[in-house]
Amino acid sequence: MKRLLPKMLMASLLLGLAACASTATQAPRASAPADTTKKPASAAASAAPMPAEDVTRYRPVFPAPKAAPAGAPVRPAPVPTNQVNAQIEQRLRDQAYTNQNVKYAQGYRILVYLGLERDKVMAIRRSIIGRYPEETDYITFKSPVYRLYIGDYLTKLEAARALAKLRGLAPKLELESTQVLLNKNP
């Protein structure tokens, strides 16, 4: 038993050192850069290693399609028929009718003026409508404040383009999210 103990102690010590050596951090190794030069096709084909094992026996083999007899008529592919049945057609008509009656949507308007002076709001309105007659204007008055809004824009991109267009005509311009009129031409 006395002889066996030092051997077991020695074996466990060696085993512990071996385990520590495998988990120790190693210094980073320098690696050679990848070869990215273009080689001719023949050199690339000869340099490519062949697989060590033949895998052709694992590839599926499909039988050749049977040839049609010479006298048999060739049938064309079926042409799709009307895919919309009567019920779907009616629902589409109902939705189109509903969409025609929609007058307002969520969109943007440009707040051009917010102030107390009626003459100033009218002057700004005249200068904008004089330069851009296609734009619609809305003046609201809640005592004592006048507000001048320009345009009915569905997207923020359209409103931002119009805002850039109006940039020198008013002292302060802001985009406001609001309900806008859809059908200007009744």
PDB file of C-alpha atoms in Angstrom:
ATOM      1  CA  MET A   1       0.000   0.000   0.000  1.00  0.00           C
ATOM      2  CA  LYS A   2       2.879   2.342   0.762  1.00  0.00           C
ATOM      3  CA  ARG A   3       4.378   1.786  -2.697  1.00  0.00           C
ATOM      4  CA  LEU A   4       1.073   2.208  -4.449  1.00  0.00           C
ATOM      5  CA  LEU A   5       0.325   5.627  -2.892  1.00  0.00           C
ATOM      6  CA  PRO A   6       3.324   7.508  -4.402  1.00  0.00           C
ATOM      7  CA  LYS A   7       2.575   6.025  -7.847  1.00  0.00           C
ATOM      8  CA  MET A   8      -1.069   7.122  -7.658  1.00  0.00           C
ATOM      9  CA  LEU A   9       0.004  10.548  -6.455  1.00  0.00           C
ATOM     10  CA  MET A  10       2.474  10.820  -9.309  1.00  0.00           C
ATOM     11  CA  ALA A  11      -0.123   9.702 -11.871  1.00  0.00           C
ATOM     12  CA  SER A  12      -2.725  12.210 -10.641  1.00  0.00           C
ATOM     13  CA  LEU A  13      -0.104  14.980 -10.644  1.00  0.00           C
ATOM     14  CA  LEU A  14       0.849  14.215 -14.256  1.00  0.00           C
ATOM     15  CA  LEU A  15      -2.781  14.006 -15.264  1.00  0.00           C
ATOM     16  CA  GLY A  16      -3.452  17.419 -13.644  1.00  0.00           C
ATOM     17  CA  LEU A  17      -0.467  18.990 -15.423  1.00  0.00           C
ATOM     18  CA  ALA A  18      -1.595  17.569 -18.751  1.00  0.00           C
ATOM     19  CA  ALA A  19      -5.097  18.988 -18.244  1.00  0.00           C
ATOM     20  CA  CYS A  20      -3.728  22.422 -17.339  1.00  0.00           C
ATOM     21  CA  ALA A  21      -1.370  22.416 -20.298  1.00  0.00           C
ATOM     22  CA  SER A  22      -4.187  21.778 -22.765  1.00  0.00           C
ATOM     23  CA  THR A  23      -6.284  24.680 -21.397  1.00  0.00           C
ATOM     24  CA  ALA A  24      -3.456  27.199 -21.094  1.00  0.00           C
ATOM     25  CA  THR A  25      -3.666  30.237 -23.348  1.00  0.00           C
ATOM     26  CA  GLN A  26      -1.413  30.000 -26.331  1.00  0.00           C
ATOM     27  CA  ALA A  27       0.302  32.820 -28.133  1.00  0.00           C
ATOM     28  CA  PRO A  28      -1.395  33.776 -31.396  1.00  0.00           C
ATOM     29  CA  ARG A  29       0.130  32.102 -34.376  1.00  0.00           C
ATOM     30  CA  ALA A  30       1.024  34.069 -37.457  1.00  0.00           C
ATOM     31  CA  SER A  31      -0.917  32.801 -40.437  1.00  0.00           C
ATOM     32  CA  ALA A  32       0.009  33.211 -44.043  1.00  0.00           C
ATOM     33  CA  PRO A  33      -2.334  35.494 -46.012  1.00  0.00           C
ATOM     34  CA  ALA A  34      -4.731  33.756 -48.350  1.00  0.00           C
ATOM     35  CA  ASP A  35      -3.620  33.534 -51.952  1.00  0.00           C
ATOM     36  CA  THR A  36      -5.995  35.831 -53.846  1.00  0.00           C
ATOM     37  CA  THR A  37      -4.113  36.072 -57.128  1.00  0.00           C
ATOM     38  CA  LYS A  38      -5.973  35.051 -60.263  1.00  0.00           C
ATOM     39  CA  LYS A  39      -4.646  31.886 -61.771  1.00  0.00           C
ATOM     40  CA  PRO A  40      -5.266  30.575 -65.294  1.00  0.00           C
ATOM     41  CA  ALA A  41      -8.109  28.051 -65.604  1.00  0.00           C
ATOM     42  CA  SER A  42      -5.795  25.126 -66.363  1.00  0.00           C
ATOM     43  CA  ALA A  43      -3.645  25.838 -63.297  1.00  0.00           C
ATOM     44  CA  ALA A  44      -6.731  26.164 -61.088  1.00  0.00           C
ATOM     45  CA  ALA A  45      -8.112  22.848 -62.334  1.00  0.00           C
ATOM     46  CA  SER A  46      -4.874  21.000 -61.762  1.00  0.00           C
ATOM     47  CA  ALA A  47      -4.363  22.578 -58.332  1.00  0.00           C
ATOM     48  CA  ALA A  48      -7.867  21.686 -57.080  1.00  0.00           C
ATOM     49  CA  PRO A  49      -7.673  18.577 -54.930  1.00  0.00           C
ATOM     50  CA  MET A  50      -9.857  15.654 -55.928  1.00  0.00           C
ATOM     51  CA  PRO A  51     -12.092  14.152 -53.293  1.00  0.00           C
ATOM     52  CA  ALA A  52     -10.521  11.248 -51.532  1.00  0.00           C
ATOM     53  CA  GLU A  53     -13.566   9.057 -52.017  1.00  0.00           C
ATOM     54  CA  ASP A  54     -15.740   8.297 -55.044  1.00  0.00           C
ATOM     55  CA  VAL A  55     -19.287   9.487 -54.309  1.00  0.00           C
ATOM     56  CA  THR A  56     -20.887   8.659 -57.670  1.00  0.00           C
ATOM     57  CA  ARG A  57     -22.581   5.576 -56.279  1.00  0.00           C
ATOM     58  CA  TYR A  58     -24.613   7.815 -53.906  1.00  0.00           C
ATOM     59  CA  ARG A  59     -25.971  10.086 -56.649  1.00  0.00           C
ATOM     60  CA  PRO A  60     -29.556   9.402 -57.708  1.00  0.00           C
ATOM     61  CA  VAL A  61     -30.178   8.025 -61.180  1.00  0.00           C
ATOM     62  CA  PHE A  62     -33.420   8.912 -62.931  1.00  0.00           C
ATOM     63  CA  PRO A  63     -34.813   6.971 -65.885  1.00  0.00           C
ATOM     64  CA  ALA A  64     -35.120   8.842 -69.185  1.00  0.00           C
ATOM     65  CA  PRO A  65     -38.665  10.071 -69.960  1.00  0.00           C
ATOM     66  CA  LYS A  66     -40.681   7.940 -72.334  1.00  0.00           C
ATOM     67  CA  ALA A  67     -40.912   9.343 -75.824  1.00  0.00           C
ATOM     68  CA  ALA A  68     -44.429   9.909 -77.190  1.00  0.00           C
ATOM     69  CA  PRO A  69     -45.371   7.911 -80.272  1.00  0.00           C
ATOM     70  CA  ALA A  70     -44.957   9.810 -83.537  1.00  0.00           C
ATOM     71  CA  GLY A  71     -48.658   9.639 -84.444  1.00  0.00           C
ATOM     72  CA  ALA A  72     -50.021  10.812 -81.078  1.00  0.00           C
ATOM     73  CA  PRO A  73     -51.402  14.368 -80.999  1.00  0.00           C
ATOM     74  CA  VAL A  74     -49.610  16.815 -78.740  1.00  0.00           C
ATOM     75  CA  ARG A  75     -51.986  18.398 -76.229  1.00  0.00           C
ATOM     76  CA  PRO A  76     -51.276  22.044 -75.380  1.00  0.00           C
ATOM     77  CA  ALA A  77     -51.076  23.096 -71.756  1.00  0.00           C
ATOM     78  CA  PRO A  78     -54.458  24.145 -70.364  1.00  0.00           C
ATOM     79  CA  VAL A  79     -55.128  27.881 -70.496  1.00  0.00           C
ATOM     80  CA  PRO A  80     -56.248  29.346 -67.162  1.00  0.00           C
ATOM     81  CA  THR A  81     -59.863  30.393 -67.089  1.00  0.00           C
ATOM     82  CA  ASN A  82     -61.444  33.320 -65.293  1.00  0.00           C
ATOM     83  CA  GLN A  83     -60.164  33.093 -61.722  1.00  0.00           C
ATOM     84  CA  VAL A  84     -62.664  35.606 -60.314  1.00  0.00           C
ATOM     85  CA  ASN A  85     -66.008  34.061 -59.575  1.00  0.00           C
ATOM     86  CA  ALA A  86     -69.271  35.977 -59.186  1.00  0.00           C
ATOM     87  CA  GLN A  87     -69.025  36.319 -55.400  1.00  0.00           C
ATOM     88  CA  ILE A  88     -65.510  37.787 -55.530  1.00  0.00           C
ATOM     89  CA  GLU A  89     -66.533  40.068 -58.388  1.00  0.00           C
ATOM     90  CA  GLN A  90     -69.395  41.459 -56.278  1.00  0.00           C
ATOM     91  CA  ARG A  91     -67.119  42.065 -53.289  1.00  0.00           C
ATOM     92  CA  LEU A  92     -64.618  43.907 -55.499  1.00  0.00           C
ATOM     93  CA  ARG A  93     -67.415  46.148 -56.844  1.00  0.00           C
ATOM     94  CA  ASP A  94     -68.639  46.857 -53.301  1.00  0.00           C
ATOM     95  CA  GLN A  95     -65.126  47.790 -52.158  1.00  0.00           C
ATOM     96  CA  ALA A  96     -64.631  50.089 -55.172  1.00  0.00           C
ATOM     97  CA  TYR A  97     -67.944  51.822 -54.407  1.00  0.00           C
ATOM     98  CA  THR A  98     -66.964  52.248 -50.746  1.00  0.00           C
ATOM     99  CA  ASN A  99     -63.588  53.691 -51.749  1.00  0.00           C
ATOM    100  CA  GLN A 100     -65.286  56.251 -54.002  1.00  0.00           C
ATOM    101  CA  ASN A 101     -67.182  57.629 -51.005  1.00  0.00           C
ATOM    102  CA  VAL A 102     -64.083  58.168 -48.856  1.00  0.00           C
ATOM    103  CA  LYS A 103     -63.456  61.905 -48.605  1.00  0.00           C
ATOM    104  CA  TYR A 104     -60.767  62.219 -45.954  1.00  0.00           C
ATOM    105  CA  ALA A 105     -57.555  60.416 -45.021  1.00  0.00           C
ATOM    106  CA  GLN A 106     -54.739  60.894 -42.540  1.00  0.00           C
ATOM    107  CA  GLY A 107     -52.089  63.112 -44.081  1.00  0.00           C
ATOM    108  CA  TYR A 108     -50.086  66.324 -43.701  1.00  0.00           C
ATOM    109  CA  ARG A 109     -50.533  70.058 -44.118  1.00  0.00           C
ATOM    110  CA  ILE A 110     -47.962  72.821 -43.850  1.00  0.00           C
ATOM    111  CA  LEU A 111     -48.545  75.418 -41.140  1.00  0.00           C
ATOM    112  CA  VAL A 112     -47.318  78.604 -42.795  1.00  0.00           C
ATOM    113  CA  TYR A 113     -48.490  81.294 -40.381  1.00  0.00           C
ATOM    114  CA  LEU A 114     -49.562  81.368 -36.760  1.00  0.00           C
ATOM    115  CA  GLY A 115     -50.216  84.818 -35.373  1.00  0.00           C
ATOM    116  CA  LEU A 116     -52.512  87.666 -34.447  1.00  0.00           C
ATOM    117  CA  GLU A 117     -52.388  89.867 -37.565  1.00  0.00           C
ATOM    118  CA  ARG A 118     -55.068  89.339 -40.213  1.00  0.00           C
ATOM    119  CA  ASP A 119     -53.339  91.554 -42.792  1.00  0.00           C
ATOM    120  CA  LYS A 120     -50.100  89.582 -42.500  1.00  0.00           C
ATOM    121  CA  VAL A 121     -51.838  86.194 -42.938  1.00  0.00           C
ATOM    122  CA  MET A 122     -53.654  87.492 -46.038  1.00  0.00           C
ATOM    123  CA  ALA A 123     -50.412  88.888 -47.520  1.00  0.00           C
ATOM    124  CA  ILE A 124     -48.606  85.563 -47.031  1.00  0.00           C
ATOM    125  CA  ARG A 125     -51.592  83.716 -48.512  1.00  0.00           C
ATOM    126  CA  ARG A 126     -51.606  85.999 -51.600  1.00  0.00           C
ATOM    127  CA  SER A 127     -47.877  85.536 -52.176  1.00  0.00           C
ATOM    128  CA  ILE A 128     -48.099  81.729 -51.945  1.00  0.00           C
ATOM    129  CA  ILE A 129     -51.233  81.390 -54.098  1.00  0.00           C
ATOM    130  CA  GLY A 130     -49.781  83.867 -56.607  1.00  0.00           C
ATOM    131  CA  ARG A 131     -46.683  81.716 -57.050  1.00  0.00           C
ATOM    132  CA  TYR A 132     -48.314  78.256 -56.640  1.00  0.00           C
ATOM    133  CA  PRO A 133     -51.994  78.507 -57.698  1.00  0.00           C
ATOM    134  CA  GLU A 134     -52.498  74.714 -57.607  1.00  0.00           C
ATOM    135  CA  GLU A 135     -51.974  74.603 -53.819  1.00  0.00           C
ATOM    136  CA  THR A 136     -55.033  74.707 -51.577  1.00  0.00           C
ATOM    137  CA  ASP A 137     -55.026  77.019 -48.581  1.00  0.00           C
ATOM    138  CA  TYR A 138     -56.946  76.909 -45.322  1.00  0.00           C
ATOM    139  CA  ILE A 139     -57.235  79.854 -42.947  1.00  0.00           C
ATOM    140  CA  THR A 140     -58.587  79.147 -39.486  1.00  0.00           C
ATOM    141  CA  PHE A 141     -59.392  81.715 -36.867  1.00  0.00           C
ATOM    142  CA  LYS A 142     -59.805  80.960 -33.194  1.00  0.00           C
ATOM    143  CA  SER A 143     -59.923  84.258 -31.414  1.00  0.00           C
ATOM    144  CA  PRO A 144     -57.389  85.926 -31.431  1.00  0.00           C
ATOM    145  CA  VAL A 145     -55.119  83.563 -33.428  1.00  0.00           C
ATOM    146  CA  TYR A 146     -54.982  83.124 -37.213  1.00  0.00           C
ATOM    147  CA  ARG A 147     -53.538  79.971 -38.749  1.00  0.00           C
ATOM    148  CA  LEU A 148     -52.715  79.472 -42.425  1.00  0.00           C
ATOM    149  CA  TYR A 149     -52.327  75.906 -43.699  1.00  0.00           C
ATOM    150  CA  ILE A 150     -51.240  74.962 -47.205  1.00  0.00           C
ATOM    151  CA  GLY A 151     -51.868  71.721 -49.102  1.00  0.00           C
ATOM    152  CA  ASP A 152     -53.343  68.265 -48.670  1.00  0.00           C
ATOM    153  CA  TYR A 153     -50.500  65.736 -48.730  1.00  0.00           C
ATOM    154  CA  LEU A 154     -50.973  62.026 -48.130  1.00  0.00           C
ATOM    155  CA  THR A 155     -47.308  61.197 -47.501  1.00  0.00           C
ATOM    156  CA  LYS A 156     -44.658  62.944 -45.481  1.00  0.00           C
ATOM    157  CA  LEU A 157     -42.372  62.921 -48.527  1.00  0.00           C
ATOM    158  CA  GLU A 158     -44.855  64.950 -50.598  1.00  0.00           C
ATOM    159  CA  ALA A 159     -45.282  67.394 -47.727  1.00  0.00           C
ATOM    160  CA  ALA A 160     -41.518  67.773 -47.268  1.00  0.00           C
ATOM    161  CA  ARG A 161     -41.091  68.537 -50.986  1.00  0.00           C
ATOM    162  CA  ALA A 162     -43.780  71.208 -50.812  1.00  0.00           C
ATOM    163  CA  LEU A 163     -42.228  72.619 -47.643  1.00  0.00           C
ATOM    164  CA  ALA A 164     -38.884  72.973 -49.442  1.00  0.00           C
ATOM    165  CA  LYS A 165     -40.689  74.711 -52.309  1.00  0.00           C
ATOM    166  CA  LEU A 166     -42.309  77.247 -49.941  1.00  0.00           C
ATOM    167  CA  ARG A 167     -39.136  77.861 -47.927  1.00  0.00           C
ATOM    168  CA  GLY A 168     -38.600  81.594 -48.697  1.00  0.00           C
ATOM    169  CA  LEU A 169     -42.211  82.742 -48.737  1.00  0.00           C
ATOM    170  CA  ALA A 170     -42.985  82.601 -45.007  1.00  0.00           C
ATOM    171  CA  PRO A 171     -40.962  83.219 -41.842  1.00  0.00           C
ATOM    172  CA  LYS A 172     -41.713  79.867 -40.226  1.00  0.00           C
ATOM    173  CA  LEU A 173     -42.969  76.608 -41.771  1.00  0.00           C
ATOM    174  CA  GLU A 174     -44.011  73.430 -39.939  1.00  0.00           C
ATOM    175  CA  LEU A 175     -45.464  70.079 -40.978  1.00  0.00           C
ATOM    176  CA  GLU A 176     -48.600  69.045 -39.121  1.00  0.00           C
ATOM    177  CA  SER A 177     -50.263  65.660 -39.221  1.00  0.00           C
ATOM    178  CA  THR A 178     -53.991  66.082 -39.811  1.00  0.00           C
ATOM    179  CA  GLN A 179     -56.972  64.817 -41.792  1.00  0.00           C
ATOM    180  CA  VAL A 180     -56.717  65.891 -45.416  1.00  0.00           C
ATOM    181  CA  LEU A 181     -59.222  66.114 -48.224  1.00  0.00           C
ATOM    182  CA  LEU A 182     -58.825  63.335 -50.818  1.00  0.00           C
ATOM    183  CA  ASN A 183     -61.040  64.279 -53.759  1.00  0.00           C
ATOM    184  CA  LYS A 184     -60.510  67.931 -54.567  1.00  0.00           C
ATOM    185  CA  ASN A 185     -62.458  67.615 -57.840  1.00  0.00           C
ATOM    186  CA  PRO A 186     -66.038  66.467 -57.088  1.00  0.00           C
TER     187      PRO A 186
END
